PDB file of C-alpha atoms in Angstrom:
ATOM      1  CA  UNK A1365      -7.334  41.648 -22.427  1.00  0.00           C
ATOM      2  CA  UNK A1366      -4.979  38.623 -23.912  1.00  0.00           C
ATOM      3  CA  UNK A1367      -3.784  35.493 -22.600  1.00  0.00           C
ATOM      4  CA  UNK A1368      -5.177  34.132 -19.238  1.00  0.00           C
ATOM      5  CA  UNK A1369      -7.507  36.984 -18.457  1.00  0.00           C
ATOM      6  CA  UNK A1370      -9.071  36.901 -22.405  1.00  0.00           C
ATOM      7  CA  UNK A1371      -9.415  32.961 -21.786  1.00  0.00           C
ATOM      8  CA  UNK A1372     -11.018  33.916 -18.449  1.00  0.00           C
ATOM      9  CA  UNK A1373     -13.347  36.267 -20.010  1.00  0.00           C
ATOM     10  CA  UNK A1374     -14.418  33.933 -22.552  1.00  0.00           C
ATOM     11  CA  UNK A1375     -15.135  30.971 -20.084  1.00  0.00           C
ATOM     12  CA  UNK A1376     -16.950  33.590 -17.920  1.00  0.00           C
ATOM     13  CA  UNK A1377     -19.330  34.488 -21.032  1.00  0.00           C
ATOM     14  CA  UNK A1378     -19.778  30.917 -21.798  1.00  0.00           C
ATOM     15  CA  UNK A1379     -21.177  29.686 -18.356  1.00  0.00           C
ATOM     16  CA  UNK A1380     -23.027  32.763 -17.376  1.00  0.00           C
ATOM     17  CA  UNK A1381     -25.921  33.254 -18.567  1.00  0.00           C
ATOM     18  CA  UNK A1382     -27.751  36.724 -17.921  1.00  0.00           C
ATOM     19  CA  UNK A1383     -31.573  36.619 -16.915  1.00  0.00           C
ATOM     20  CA  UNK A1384     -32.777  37.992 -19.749  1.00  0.00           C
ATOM     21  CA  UNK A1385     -35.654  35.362 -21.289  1.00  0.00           C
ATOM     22  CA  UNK A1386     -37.165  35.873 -24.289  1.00  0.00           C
ATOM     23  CA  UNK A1387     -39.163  33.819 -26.282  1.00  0.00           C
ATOM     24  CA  UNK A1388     -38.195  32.875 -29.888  1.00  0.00           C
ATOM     25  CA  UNK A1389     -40.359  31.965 -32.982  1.00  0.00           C
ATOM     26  CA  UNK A1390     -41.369  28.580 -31.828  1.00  0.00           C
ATOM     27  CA  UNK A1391     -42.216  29.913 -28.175  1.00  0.00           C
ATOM     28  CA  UNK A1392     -39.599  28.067 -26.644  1.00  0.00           C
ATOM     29  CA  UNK A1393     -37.612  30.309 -24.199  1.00  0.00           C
ATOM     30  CA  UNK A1394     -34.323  31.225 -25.421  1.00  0.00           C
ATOM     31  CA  UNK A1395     -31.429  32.235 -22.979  1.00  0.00           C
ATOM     32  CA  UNK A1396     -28.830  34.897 -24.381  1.00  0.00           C
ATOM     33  CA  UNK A1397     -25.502  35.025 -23.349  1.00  0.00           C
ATOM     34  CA  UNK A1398     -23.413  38.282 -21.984  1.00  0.00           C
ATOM     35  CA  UNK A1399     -22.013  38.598 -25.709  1.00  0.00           C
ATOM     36  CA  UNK A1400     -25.570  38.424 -27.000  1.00  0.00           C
ATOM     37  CA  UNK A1401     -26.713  41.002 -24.965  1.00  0.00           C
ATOM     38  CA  UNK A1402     -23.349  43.158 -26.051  1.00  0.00           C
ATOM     39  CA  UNK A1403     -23.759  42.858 -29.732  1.00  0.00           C
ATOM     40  CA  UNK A1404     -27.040  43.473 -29.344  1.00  0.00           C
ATOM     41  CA  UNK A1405     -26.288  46.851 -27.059  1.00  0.00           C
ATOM     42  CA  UNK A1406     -23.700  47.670 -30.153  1.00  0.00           C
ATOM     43  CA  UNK A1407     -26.192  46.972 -33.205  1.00  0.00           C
ATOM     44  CA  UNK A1408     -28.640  49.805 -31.121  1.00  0.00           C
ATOM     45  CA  UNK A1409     -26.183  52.117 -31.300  1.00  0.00           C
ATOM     46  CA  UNK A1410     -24.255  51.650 -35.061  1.00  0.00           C
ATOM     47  CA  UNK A1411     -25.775  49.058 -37.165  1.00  0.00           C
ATOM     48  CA  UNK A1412     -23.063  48.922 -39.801  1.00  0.00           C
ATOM     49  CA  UNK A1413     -20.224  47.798 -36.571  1.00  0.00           C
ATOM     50  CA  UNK A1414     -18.793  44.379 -38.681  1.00  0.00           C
ATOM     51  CA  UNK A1415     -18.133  41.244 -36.999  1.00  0.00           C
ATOM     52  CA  UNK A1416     -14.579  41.903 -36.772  1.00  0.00           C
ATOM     53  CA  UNK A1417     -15.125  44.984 -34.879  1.00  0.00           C
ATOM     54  CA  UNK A1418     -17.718  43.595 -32.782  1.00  0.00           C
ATOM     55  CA  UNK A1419     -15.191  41.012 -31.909  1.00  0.00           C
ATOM     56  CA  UNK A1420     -12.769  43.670 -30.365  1.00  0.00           C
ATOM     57  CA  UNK A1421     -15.141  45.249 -28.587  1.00  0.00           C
ATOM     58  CA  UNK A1422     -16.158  42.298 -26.732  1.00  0.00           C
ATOM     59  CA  UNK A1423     -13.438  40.927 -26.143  1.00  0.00           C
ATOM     60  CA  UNK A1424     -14.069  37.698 -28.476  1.00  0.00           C
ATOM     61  CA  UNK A1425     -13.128  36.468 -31.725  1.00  0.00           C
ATOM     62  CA  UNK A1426     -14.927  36.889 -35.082  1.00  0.00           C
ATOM     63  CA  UNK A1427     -16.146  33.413 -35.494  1.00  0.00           C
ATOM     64  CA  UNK A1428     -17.896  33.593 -31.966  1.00  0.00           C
ATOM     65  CA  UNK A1429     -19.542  36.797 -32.997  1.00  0.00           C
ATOM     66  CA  UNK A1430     -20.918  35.771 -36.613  1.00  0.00           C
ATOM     67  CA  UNK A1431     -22.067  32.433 -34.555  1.00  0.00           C
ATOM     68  CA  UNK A1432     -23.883  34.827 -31.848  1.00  0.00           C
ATOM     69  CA  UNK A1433     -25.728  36.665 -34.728  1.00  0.00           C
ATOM     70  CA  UNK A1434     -26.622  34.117 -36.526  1.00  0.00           C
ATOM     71  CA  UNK A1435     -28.135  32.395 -33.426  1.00  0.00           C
ATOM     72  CA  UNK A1436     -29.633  36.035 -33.041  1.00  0.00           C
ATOM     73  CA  UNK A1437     -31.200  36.129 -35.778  1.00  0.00           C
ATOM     74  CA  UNK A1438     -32.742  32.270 -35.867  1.00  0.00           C
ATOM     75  CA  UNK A1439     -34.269  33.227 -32.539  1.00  0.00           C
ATOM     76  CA  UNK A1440     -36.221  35.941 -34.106  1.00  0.00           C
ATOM     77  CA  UNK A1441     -34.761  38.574 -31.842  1.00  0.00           C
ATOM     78  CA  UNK A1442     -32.300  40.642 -34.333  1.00  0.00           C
ATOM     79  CA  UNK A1443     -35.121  41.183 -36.954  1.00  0.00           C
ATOM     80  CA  UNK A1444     -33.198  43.457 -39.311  1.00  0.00           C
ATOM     81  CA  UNK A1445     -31.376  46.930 -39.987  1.00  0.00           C
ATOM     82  CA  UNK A1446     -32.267  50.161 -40.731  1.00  0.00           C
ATOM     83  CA  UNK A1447     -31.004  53.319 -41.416  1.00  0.00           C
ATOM     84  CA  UNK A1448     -32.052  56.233 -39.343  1.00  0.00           C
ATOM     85  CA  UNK A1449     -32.673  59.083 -42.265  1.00  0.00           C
ATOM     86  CA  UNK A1450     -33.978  62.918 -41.573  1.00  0.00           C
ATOM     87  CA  UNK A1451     -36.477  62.948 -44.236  1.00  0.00           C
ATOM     88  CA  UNK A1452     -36.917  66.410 -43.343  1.00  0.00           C
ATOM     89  CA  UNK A1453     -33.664  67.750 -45.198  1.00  0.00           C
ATOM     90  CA  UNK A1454     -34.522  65.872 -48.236  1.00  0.00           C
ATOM     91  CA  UNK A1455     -36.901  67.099 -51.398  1.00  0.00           C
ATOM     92  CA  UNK A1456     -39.364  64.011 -50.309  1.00  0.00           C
ATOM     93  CA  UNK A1457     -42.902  65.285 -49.184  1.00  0.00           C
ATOM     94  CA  UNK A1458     -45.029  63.108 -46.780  1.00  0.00           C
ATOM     95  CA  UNK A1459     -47.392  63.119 -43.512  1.00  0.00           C
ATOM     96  CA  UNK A1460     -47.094  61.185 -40.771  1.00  0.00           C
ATOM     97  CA  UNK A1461     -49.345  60.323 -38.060  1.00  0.00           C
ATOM     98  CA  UNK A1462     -49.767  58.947 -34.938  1.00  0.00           C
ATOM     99  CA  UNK A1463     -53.316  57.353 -34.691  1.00  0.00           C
ATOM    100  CA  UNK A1464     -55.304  56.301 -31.494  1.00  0.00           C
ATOM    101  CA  UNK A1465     -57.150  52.857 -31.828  1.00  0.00           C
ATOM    102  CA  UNK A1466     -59.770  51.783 -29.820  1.00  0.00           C
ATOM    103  CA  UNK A1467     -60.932  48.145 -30.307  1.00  0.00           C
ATOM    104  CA  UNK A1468     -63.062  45.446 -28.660  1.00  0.00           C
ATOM    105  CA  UNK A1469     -60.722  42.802 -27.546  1.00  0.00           C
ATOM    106  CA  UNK A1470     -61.352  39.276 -29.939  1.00  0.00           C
ATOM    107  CA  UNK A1471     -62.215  36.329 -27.530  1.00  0.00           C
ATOM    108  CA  UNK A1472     -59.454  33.892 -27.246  1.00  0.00           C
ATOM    109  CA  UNK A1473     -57.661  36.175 -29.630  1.00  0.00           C
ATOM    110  CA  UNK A1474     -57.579  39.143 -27.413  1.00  0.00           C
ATOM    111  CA  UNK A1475     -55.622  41.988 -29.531  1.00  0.00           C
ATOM    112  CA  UNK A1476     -53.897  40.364 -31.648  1.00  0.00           C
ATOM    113  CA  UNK A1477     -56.303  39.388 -34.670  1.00  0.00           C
ATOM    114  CA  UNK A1478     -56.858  42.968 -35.241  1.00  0.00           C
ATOM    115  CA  UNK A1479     -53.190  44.296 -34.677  1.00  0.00           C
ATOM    116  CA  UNK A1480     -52.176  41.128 -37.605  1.00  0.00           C
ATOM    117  CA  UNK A1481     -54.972  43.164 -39.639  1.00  0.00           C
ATOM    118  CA  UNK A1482     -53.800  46.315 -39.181  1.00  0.00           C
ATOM    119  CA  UNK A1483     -50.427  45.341 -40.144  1.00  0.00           C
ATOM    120  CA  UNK A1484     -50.672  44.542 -43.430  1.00  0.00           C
ATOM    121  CA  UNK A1485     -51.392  48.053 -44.666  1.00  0.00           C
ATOM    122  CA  UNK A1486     -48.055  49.596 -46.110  1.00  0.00           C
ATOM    123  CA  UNK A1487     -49.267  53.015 -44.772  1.00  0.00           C
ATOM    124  CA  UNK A1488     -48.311  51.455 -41.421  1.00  0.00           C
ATOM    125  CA  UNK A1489     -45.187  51.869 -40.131  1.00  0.00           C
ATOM    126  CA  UNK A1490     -45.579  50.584 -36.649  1.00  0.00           C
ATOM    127  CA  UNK A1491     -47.807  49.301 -34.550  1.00  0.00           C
ATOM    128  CA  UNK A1492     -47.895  48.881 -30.896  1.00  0.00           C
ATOM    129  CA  UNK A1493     -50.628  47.678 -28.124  1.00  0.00           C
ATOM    130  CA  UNK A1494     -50.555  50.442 -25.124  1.00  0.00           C
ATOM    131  CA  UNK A1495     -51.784  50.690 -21.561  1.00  0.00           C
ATOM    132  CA  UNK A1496     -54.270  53.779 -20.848  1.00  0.00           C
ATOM    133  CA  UNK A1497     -56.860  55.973 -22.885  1.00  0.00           C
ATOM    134  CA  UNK A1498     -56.476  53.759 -26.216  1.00  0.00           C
ATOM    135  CA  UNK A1499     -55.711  50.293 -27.161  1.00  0.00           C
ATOM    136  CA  UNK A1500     -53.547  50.333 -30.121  1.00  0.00           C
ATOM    137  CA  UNK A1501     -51.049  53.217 -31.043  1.00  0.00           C
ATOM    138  CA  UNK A1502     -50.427  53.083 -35.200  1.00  0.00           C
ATOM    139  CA  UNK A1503     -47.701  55.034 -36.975  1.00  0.00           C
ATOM    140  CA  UNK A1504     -48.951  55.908 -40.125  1.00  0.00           C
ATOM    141  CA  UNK A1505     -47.326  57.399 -43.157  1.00  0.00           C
ATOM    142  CA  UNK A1506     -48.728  58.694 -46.440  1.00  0.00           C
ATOM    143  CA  UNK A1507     -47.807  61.376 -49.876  1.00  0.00           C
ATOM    144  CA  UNK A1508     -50.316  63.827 -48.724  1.00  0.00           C
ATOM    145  CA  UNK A1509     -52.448  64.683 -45.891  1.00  0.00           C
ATOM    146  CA  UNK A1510     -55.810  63.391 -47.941  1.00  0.00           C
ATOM    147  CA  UNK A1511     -54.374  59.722 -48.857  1.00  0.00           C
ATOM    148  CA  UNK A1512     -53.885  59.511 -44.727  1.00  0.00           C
ATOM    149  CA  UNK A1513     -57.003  61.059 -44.213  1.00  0.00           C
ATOM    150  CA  UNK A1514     -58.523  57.997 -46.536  1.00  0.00           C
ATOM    151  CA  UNK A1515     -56.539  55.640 -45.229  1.00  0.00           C
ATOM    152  CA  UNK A1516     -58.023  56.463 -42.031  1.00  0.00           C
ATOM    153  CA  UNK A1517     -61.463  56.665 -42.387  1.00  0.00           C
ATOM    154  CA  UNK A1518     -61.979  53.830 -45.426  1.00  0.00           C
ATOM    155  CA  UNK A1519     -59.526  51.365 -43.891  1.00  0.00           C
ATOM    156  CA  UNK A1520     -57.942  51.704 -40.566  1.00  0.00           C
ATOM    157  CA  UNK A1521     -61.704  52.917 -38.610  1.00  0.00           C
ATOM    158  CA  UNK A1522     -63.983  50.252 -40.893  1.00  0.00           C
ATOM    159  CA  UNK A1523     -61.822  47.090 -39.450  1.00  0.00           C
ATOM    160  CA  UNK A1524     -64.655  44.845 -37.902  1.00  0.00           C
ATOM    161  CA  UNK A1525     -63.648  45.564 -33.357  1.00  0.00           C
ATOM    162  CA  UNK A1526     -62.357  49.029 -34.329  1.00  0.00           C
ATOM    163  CA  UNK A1527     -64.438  51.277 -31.902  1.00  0.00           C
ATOM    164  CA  UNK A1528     -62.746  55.035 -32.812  1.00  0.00           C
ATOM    165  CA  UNK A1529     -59.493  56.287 -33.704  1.00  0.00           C
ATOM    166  CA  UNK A1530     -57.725  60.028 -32.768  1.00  0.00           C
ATOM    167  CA  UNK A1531     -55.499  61.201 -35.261  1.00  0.00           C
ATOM    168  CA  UNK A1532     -52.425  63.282 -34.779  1.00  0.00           C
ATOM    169  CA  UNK A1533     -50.221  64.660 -37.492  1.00  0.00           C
ATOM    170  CA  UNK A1534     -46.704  64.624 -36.959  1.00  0.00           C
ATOM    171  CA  UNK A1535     -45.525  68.146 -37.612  1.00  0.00           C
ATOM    172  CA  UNK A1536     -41.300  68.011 -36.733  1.00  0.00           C
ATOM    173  CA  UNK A1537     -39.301  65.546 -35.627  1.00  0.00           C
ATOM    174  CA  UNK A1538     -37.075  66.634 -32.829  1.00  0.00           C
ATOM    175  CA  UNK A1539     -35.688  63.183 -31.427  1.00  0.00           C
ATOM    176  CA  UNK A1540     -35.592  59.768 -32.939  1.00  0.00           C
ATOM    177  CA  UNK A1541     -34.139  55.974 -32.508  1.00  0.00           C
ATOM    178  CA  UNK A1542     -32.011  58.472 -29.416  1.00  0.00           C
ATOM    179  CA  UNK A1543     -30.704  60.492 -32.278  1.00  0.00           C
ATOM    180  CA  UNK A1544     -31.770  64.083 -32.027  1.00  0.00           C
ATOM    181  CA  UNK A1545     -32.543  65.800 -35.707  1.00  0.00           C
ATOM    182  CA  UNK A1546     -33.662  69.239 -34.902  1.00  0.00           C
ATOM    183  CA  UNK A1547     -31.498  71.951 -32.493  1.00  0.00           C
ATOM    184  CA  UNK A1548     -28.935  68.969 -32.335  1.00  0.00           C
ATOM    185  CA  UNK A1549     -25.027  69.433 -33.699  1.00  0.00           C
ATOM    186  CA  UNK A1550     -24.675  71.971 -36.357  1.00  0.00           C
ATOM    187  CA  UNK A1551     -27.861  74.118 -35.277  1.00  0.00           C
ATOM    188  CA  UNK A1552     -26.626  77.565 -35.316  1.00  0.00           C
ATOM    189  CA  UNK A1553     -29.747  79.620 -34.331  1.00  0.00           C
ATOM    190  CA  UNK A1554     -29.652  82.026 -31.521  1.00  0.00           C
ATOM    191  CA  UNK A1555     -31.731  81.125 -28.554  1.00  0.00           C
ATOM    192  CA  UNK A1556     -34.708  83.244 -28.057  1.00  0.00           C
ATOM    193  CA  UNK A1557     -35.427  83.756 -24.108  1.00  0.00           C
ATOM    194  CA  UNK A1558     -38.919  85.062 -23.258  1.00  0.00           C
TER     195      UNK A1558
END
């Protein structure tokens, strides 16, 4: 695009704005514009894309895109980067987990006293409330199998409207952040039929 249509395209992006509401740090609701939404769609797929490339693959220009994630990021909805490493391939030994919580609801507080709790640990990687069997779903990380284990059963289950937890240990990653790490590019084993 250039000239006419690029001007077009730019007017277009300015005065629509796509029905995607979120709410930002103050709880006001914040409307994001079609470029939002692509750098965002861009930053999920290659974090280290610049402004300047950004720019040419929406069609704008680099000052509208460092103004778009800067807004971005005042809003509270592009939170940070991070690089997506197979730990697995490296010398570094840990245990992961994925760990069931079941908690009694806080009145007027409902979840999220004890998720702000729960938080804090630096075994916890993430945290997210769920719909079904359990309440809480914690990703959990640790050295060894026994400082998880402790973590677990001194910490994590002894938080005042924790009701149980189920552990699972994370034995292979096949799939993460959409990248696949295991039987992806570059696997050369022979597939075993039954």
């Amino acid at each position: 695009l250039n000239g006419p249509s690029l001007q077009l395209r730019r007017q277009i992006d300015r005065a629509i704005i796509i029905a995607f509401r979120k709410r930002n740090q103050k709880g006001e609701i914040a409307m994001f514009s079609t470029l939002d939404m692509h750098i965002l769609e861009i930053l999920c797929e290659d974090a280290r894309v610049t402004p300047r490339e950004m720019a040419v693959m929406t069609g704008s220009d680099e000052a509208q895109v460092n103004a778009a994630l800067d807004s971005l990021r005042a809003a509270g909805v592009l939170v940070g980067y991070q690089t997506l490493i197979n730990w697995e391939r490296t010398e570094r030994e840990f245990v992961q987990a994925v760990i069931e919580v079941n908690v009694i609801p806080q009145r007027e507080k409902g979840f999220d006293a004890i998720a702000q709790r729960i938080v804090q640990y630096d075994e916890v990687k993430s945290l997210y409330l769920m719909s079904g069997a359990y309440d809480l779903m914690v990703l959990c990380e640790a050295r060894t199998l026994k400082e998880l284990a402790s973590f677990v059963h001194s910490r994590l289950s002894t938080i005042e409207g924790v009701t149980g937890t189920s552990t699972h240990f994370m034995l292979k990653t096949y799939k993460y952040g959409g990248m696949v790490f295991a039987g992806g590019k570059g696997d050369r084993r022979q597939a075993v039929m039954p």
